[in-house]
Coordinates of C-alpha atoms in Angstrom, one line a residue:
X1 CA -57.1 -104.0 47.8
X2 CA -54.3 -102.3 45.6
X3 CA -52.5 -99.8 47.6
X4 CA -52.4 -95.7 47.2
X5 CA -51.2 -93.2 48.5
X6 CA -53.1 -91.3 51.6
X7 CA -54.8 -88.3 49.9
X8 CA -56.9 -86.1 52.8
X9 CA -58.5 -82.9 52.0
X10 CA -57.8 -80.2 54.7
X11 CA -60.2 -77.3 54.8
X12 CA -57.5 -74.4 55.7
X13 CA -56.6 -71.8 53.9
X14 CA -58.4 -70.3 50.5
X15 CA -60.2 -72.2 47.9
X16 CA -57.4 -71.1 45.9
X17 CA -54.7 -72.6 47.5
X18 CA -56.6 -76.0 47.6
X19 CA -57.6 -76.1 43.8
X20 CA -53.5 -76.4 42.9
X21 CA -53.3 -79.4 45.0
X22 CA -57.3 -81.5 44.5
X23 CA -58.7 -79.8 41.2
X24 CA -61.8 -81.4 40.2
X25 CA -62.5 -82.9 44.1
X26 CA -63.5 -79.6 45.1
X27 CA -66.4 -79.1 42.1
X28 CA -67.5 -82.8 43.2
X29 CA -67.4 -82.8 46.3
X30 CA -68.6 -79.6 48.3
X31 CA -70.9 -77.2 46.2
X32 CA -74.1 -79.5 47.4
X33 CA -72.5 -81.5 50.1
X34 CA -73.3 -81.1 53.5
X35 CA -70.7 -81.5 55.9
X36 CA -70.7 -84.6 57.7
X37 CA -72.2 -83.8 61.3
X38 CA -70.1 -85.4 64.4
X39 CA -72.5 -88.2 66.5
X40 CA -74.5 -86.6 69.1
X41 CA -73.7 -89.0 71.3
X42 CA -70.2 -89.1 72.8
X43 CA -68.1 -92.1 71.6
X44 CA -65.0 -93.2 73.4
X45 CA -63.1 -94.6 70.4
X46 CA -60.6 -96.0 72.4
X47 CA -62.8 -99.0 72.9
X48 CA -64.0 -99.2 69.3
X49 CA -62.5 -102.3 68.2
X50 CA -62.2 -101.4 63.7
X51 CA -62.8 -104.2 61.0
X52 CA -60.3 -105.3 58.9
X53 CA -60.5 -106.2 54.8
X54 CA -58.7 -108.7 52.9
X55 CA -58.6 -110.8 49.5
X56 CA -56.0 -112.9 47.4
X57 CA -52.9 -111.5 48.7
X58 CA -53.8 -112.9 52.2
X59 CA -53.5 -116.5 50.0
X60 CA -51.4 -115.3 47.2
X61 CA -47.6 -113.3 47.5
X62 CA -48.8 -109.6 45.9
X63 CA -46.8 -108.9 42.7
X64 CA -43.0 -108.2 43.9
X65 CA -43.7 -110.0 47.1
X66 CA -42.4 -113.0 48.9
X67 CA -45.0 -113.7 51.6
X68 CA -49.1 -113.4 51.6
X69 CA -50.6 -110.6 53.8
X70 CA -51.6 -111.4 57.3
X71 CA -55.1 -111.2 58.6
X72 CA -56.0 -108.7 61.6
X73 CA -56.9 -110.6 65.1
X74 CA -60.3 -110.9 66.1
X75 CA -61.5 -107.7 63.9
X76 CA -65.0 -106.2 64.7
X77 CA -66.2 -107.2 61.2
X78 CA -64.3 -108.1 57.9
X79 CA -65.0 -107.2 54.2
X80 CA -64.0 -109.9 52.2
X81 CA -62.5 -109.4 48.3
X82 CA -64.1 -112.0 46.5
X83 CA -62.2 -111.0 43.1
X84 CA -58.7 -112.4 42.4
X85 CA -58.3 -108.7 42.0
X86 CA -59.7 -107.9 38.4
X87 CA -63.1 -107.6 37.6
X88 CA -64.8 -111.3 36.5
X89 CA -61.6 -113.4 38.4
X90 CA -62.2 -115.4 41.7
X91 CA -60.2 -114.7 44.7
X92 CA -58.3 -118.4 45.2
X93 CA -58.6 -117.1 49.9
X94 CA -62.4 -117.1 49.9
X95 CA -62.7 -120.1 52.0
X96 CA -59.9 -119.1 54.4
X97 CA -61.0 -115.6 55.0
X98 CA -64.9 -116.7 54.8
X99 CA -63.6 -118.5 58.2
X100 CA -61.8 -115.7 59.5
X101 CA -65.2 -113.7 59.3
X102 CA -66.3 -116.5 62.0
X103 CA -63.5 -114.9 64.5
X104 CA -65.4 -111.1 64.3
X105 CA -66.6 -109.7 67.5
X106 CA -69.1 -107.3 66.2
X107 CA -70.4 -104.2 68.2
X108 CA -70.4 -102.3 64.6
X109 CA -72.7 -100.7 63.0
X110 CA -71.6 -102.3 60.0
X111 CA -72.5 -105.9 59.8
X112 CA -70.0 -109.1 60.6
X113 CA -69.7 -110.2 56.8
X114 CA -69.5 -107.9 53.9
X115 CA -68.0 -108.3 50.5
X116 CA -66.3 -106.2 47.9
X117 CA -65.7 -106.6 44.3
X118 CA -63.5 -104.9 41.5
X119 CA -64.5 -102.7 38.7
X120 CA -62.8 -101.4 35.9
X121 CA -62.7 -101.1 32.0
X122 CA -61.6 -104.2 31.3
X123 CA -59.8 -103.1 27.7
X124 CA -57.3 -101.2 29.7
X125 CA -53.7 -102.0 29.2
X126 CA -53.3 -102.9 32.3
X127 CA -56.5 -105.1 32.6
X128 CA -55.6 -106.7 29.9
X129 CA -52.1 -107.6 30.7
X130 CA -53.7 -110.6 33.1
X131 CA -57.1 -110.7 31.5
X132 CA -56.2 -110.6 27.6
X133 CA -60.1 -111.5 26.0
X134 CA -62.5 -110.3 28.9
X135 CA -65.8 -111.2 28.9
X136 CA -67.6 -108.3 27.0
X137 CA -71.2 -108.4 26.0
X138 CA -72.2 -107.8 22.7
X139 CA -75.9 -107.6 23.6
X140 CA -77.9 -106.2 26.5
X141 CA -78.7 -109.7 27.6
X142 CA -77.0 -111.1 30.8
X143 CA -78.0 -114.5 32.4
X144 CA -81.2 -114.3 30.9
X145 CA -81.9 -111.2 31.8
X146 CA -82.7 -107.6 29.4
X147 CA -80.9 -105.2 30.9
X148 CA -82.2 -101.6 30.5
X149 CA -79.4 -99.0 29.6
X150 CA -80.0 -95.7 30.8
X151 CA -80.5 -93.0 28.6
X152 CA -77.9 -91.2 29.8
X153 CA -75.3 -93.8 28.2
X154 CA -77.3 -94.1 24.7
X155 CA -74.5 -93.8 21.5
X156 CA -75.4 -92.0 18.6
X157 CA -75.3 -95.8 16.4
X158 CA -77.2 -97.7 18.4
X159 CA -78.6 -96.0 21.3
X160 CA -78.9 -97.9 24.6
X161 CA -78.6 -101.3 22.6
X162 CA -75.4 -102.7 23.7
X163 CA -73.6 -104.0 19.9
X164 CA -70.5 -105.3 21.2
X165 CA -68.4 -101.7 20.7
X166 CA -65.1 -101.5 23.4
X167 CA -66.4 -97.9 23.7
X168 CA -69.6 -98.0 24.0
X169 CA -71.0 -96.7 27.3
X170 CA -74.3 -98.8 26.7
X171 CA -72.2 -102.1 26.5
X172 CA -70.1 -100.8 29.7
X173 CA -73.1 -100.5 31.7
X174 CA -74.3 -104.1 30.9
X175 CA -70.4 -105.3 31.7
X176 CA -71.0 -103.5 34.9
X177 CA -74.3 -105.7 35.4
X178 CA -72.6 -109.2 34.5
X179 CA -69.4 -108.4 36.7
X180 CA -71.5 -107.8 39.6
X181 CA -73.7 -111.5 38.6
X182 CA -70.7 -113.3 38.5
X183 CA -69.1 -111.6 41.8
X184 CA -72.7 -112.7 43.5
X185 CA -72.5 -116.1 42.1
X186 CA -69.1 -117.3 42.7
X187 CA -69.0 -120.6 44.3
X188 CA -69.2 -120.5 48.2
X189 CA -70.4 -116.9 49.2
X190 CA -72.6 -117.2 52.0
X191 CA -75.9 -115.7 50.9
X192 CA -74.8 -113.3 48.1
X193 CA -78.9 -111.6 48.2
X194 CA -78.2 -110.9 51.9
X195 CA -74.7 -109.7 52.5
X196 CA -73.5 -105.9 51.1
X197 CA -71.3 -105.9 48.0
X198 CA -68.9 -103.0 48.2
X199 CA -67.7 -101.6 44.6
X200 CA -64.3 -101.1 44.4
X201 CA -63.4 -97.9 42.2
X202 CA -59.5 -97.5 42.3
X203 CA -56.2 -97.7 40.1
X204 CA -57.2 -94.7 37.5
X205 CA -54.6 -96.9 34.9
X206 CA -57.4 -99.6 34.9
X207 CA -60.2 -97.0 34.1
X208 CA -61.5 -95.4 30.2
X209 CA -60.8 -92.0 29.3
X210 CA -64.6 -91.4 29.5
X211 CA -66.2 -90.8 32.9
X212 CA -69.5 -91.1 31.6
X213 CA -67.8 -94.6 30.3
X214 CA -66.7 -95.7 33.9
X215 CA -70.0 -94.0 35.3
X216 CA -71.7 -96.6 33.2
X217 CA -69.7 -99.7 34.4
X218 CA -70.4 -98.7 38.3
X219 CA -74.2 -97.4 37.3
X220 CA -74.5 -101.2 36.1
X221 CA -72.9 -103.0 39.4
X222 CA -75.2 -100.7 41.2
X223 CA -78.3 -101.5 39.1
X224 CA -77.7 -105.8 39.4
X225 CA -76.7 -105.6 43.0
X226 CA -79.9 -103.7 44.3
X227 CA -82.6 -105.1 41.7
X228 CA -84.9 -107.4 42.9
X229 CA -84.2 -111.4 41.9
X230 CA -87.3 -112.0 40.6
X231 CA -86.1 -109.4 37.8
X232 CA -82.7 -111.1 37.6
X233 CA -80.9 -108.9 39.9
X234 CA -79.1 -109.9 43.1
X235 CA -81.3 -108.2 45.9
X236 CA -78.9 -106.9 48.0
X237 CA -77.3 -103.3 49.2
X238 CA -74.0 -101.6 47.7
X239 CA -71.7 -99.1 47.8
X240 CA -68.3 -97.6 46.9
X241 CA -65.1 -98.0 47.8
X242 CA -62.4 -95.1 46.9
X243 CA -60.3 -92.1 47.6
X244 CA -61.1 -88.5 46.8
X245 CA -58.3 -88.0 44.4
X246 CA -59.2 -91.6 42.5
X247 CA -62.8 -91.1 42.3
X248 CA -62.5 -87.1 41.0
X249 CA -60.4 -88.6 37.5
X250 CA -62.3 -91.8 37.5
X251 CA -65.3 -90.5 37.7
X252 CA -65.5 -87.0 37.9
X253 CA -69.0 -85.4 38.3
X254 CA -72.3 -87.5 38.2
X255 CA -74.7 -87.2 35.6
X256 CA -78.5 -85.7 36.8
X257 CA -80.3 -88.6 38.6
X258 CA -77.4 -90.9 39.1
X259 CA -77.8 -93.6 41.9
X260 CA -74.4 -93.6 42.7
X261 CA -74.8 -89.5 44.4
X262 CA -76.5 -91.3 47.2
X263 CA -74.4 -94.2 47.8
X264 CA -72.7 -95.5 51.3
X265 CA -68.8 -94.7 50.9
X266 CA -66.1 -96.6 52.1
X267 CA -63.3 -94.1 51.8
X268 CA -59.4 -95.0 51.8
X269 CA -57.2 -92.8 53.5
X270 CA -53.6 -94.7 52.9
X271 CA -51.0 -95.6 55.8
X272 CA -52.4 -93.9 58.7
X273 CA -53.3 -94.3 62.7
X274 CA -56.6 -95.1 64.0
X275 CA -57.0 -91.3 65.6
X276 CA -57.0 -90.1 61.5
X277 CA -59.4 -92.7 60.6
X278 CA -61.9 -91.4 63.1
X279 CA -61.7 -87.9 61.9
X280 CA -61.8 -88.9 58.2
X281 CA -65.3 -90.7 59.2
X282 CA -66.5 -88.2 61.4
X283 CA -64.9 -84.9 59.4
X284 CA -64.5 -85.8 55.6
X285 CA -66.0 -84.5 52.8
X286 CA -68.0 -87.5 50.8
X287 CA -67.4 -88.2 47.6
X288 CA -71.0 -86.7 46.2
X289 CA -73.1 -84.3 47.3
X290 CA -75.8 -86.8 48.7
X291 CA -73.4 -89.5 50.0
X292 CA -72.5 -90.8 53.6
X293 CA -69.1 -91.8 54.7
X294 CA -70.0 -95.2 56.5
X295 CA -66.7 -96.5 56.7
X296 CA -62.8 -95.4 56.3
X297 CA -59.7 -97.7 55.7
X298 CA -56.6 -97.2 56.8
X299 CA -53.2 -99.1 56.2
X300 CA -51.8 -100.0 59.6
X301 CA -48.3 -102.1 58.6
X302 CA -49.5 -104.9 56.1
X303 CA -53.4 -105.2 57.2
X304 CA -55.9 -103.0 56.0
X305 CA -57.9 -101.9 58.8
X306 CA -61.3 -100.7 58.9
X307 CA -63.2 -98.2 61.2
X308 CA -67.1 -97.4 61.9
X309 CA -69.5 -96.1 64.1
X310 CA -70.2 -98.4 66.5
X311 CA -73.5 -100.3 66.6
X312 CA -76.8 -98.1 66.5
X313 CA -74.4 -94.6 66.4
X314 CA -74.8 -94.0 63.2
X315 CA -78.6 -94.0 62.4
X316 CA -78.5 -96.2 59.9
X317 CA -81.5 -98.5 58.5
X318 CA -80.0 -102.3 58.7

C-alpha cells in the first residue's frame, strides 16, 4: 500500500485542544461511537504472531526505489493487493505472493487469505498521470448487470441514471461497482466469492473534491462485493482500509443509511512497534459511529505488518 504518515488520536486534554490538530475526525468519529471495549479474556500478545500485506512493490521497485519490498516470514495471515496500485490495473506479484499466503500459520481471527483493492476518482491528476483514459461508464450497465444508484447520489440532469458525466456521483457509484468486478475477476484469484476484499481508501490527491462523490465510488465497491452472484454481484464480505486523518477529508461524514457506517476497518497507523498496534486495535476510535476496528497496520522497516485478535477473541461471525 502507499505510505503515510502515522496519525493516532490521543484522548487527553480538551476537545479544544484536539480540534486544532484532527478537525472533522472528531465530528466523525465520536458523537455516536462507542468506544472500543478491551477482550474480556486476557491475551498475551507476546505470542500473537501479526499478518503481514503486500502488492506490486514486493515484484516491482516503488517509484524512486532500487529494490522490491520484502515479504514478512511465515506471517499469521497475508492480505494480498491485487491492483497494480490504481483502481482497474493488475498487480504483475499475484502469483508470488498468492504462494507466500501458503507459508501463513494462522491462529487469527482473521482468515489465512484476504485481498485488498484500490479506489479512487480516477480523473484525478494524479490517477491520470499513469491511467490517462480510465474506464468510465457512461450507463448504469456493468457486465450485464443494472446497477441501482442510490438516491442519495441522484444529479439534478439525470437522476441516478449514470450519462457518462466525470462528476457525476451516479456514474461514480457504478465505477465503484465495475472496479470491484474487475478486482474479483482478475486472472488467478483463488475463489474471489469466498475470500474478503478489503477497500483501500488512501492518498486524498487521488480523491474528488466531493465526498458525497467518493462516498459513491466506495458505496459501489461495497454494493458489488456483498451482492449475491445470481444478481451479478461477487458474494463476498468487505471492508475499509484507511487512517483517521485520510478518511475525515476523503470522506468526511456519511450520508443517513450508508453501508459503509457499519463496515469492518482495517486502520493504518504508520511506522510504529507492535505494542502501538495492539492498543490502536484494542483502544482506537473507529472510523464511524457503527464500525469495528478488526485489524491495524503498522510499518515495521519495509514490511507492512498486520495485527488482530487472535482466533475466536474477537466475537466475530466467520
Amino acid at each position: 500500500m502507499r505510505r503515510r504518515m502515522k496519525v493516532r488520536v490521543l484522548l487527553v486534554g480538551t476537545i479544544t485542544a484536539l480540534a486544532a490538530v484532527v478537525g472533522v475526525q472528531l465530528a466523525i468519529a465520536l458523537p455516536g461511537a462507542e468506544q472500543p471495549a478491551p477482550s474480556t479474556t486476557p491475551v498475551d500478545w507476546s505470542t500473537v504472531r501479526p499478518g503481514a500485506d503486500a502488492s506490486w512493490p514486493a515484484c516491482t521497485p516503488p517509484h524512486g526505489a532500487t529494490r522490491t519490498t520484502p515479504l514478512a516470514e511465515r506471517p499469521a495471515f497475508v492480505v494480498v493487493g491485487v491492483n497494480d496500485g490504481l483502481p482497474g490495473t493488475v498487480s504483475a506479484c499475484i502469483a508470488r505472493e498468492l504462494r507466500w499466503a501458503g507459508t501463513t500459520t494462522g491462529g487469527s481471527s482473521q482468515p489465512r487469505l484476504a485481498y485488498y483493492v484500490m479506489a479512487a476518482d480516477p480523473w484525478t491528476a494524479a490517477e491520470r498521470k499513469w491511467v490517462p483514459h480510465p474506464d468510465w461508464p457512461s450507463s448504469n450497465r456493468v457486465r450485464g448487470t443494472l446497477v441501482r444508484v442510490p438516491a442519495a447520489f441522484a444529479g439534478d440532469a439525470h437522476g441516478t441514471t449514470c450519462a457518462g458525466g466525470r462528476t457525476e456521483r451516479a456514474c461514480a457509484y457504478v465505477y465503484g461497482w465495475a472496479m470491484a468486478q474487475h478486482a474479483a475477476a482478475i486472472p488467478g484469484l483463488r475463489s474471489p466469492s469466498t475470500h474478503r476484499f478489503w477497500i483501500d481508501v488512501e492518498a486524498e490527491r487521488t480523491w474528488n473534491r466531493d465526498q458525497r462523490f467518493n462516498q459513491a465510488v466506495v458505496e459501489g465497491m461495497v454494493a458489488a462485493f456483498t451482492a449475491p452472484r445470481d444478481r451479478g454481484g461477487i458474494g463476498t464480505t468487505t471492508g475499509v482500509y484507511s487512517d483517521h486523518a485520510e478518511w475525515a477529508r476523503i470522506i468526511g461524514r456519511l450520508r443517513t443509511g450508508s453501508p459503509l457506517d457499519r463496515l469492518d476497518q482495517w486502520i493504518a497507523i504508520g511506522p510504529a512497534s507492535k505494542a502501538e498496534a495492539v492498543d490502536a486495535l484494542l483502544h482506537d476510535w473507529p472510523l464511524t459511529a457503527n464500525g469495528r476496528i478488526r485489524m491495524v497496520q503498522w510499518v515495521d522497516g519495509r514490511i507492512d505488518r498486520d495485527i488482530a485478535l487472535p482466533a475466536a477473541r474477537d466475537g466475530a461471525d466467520r
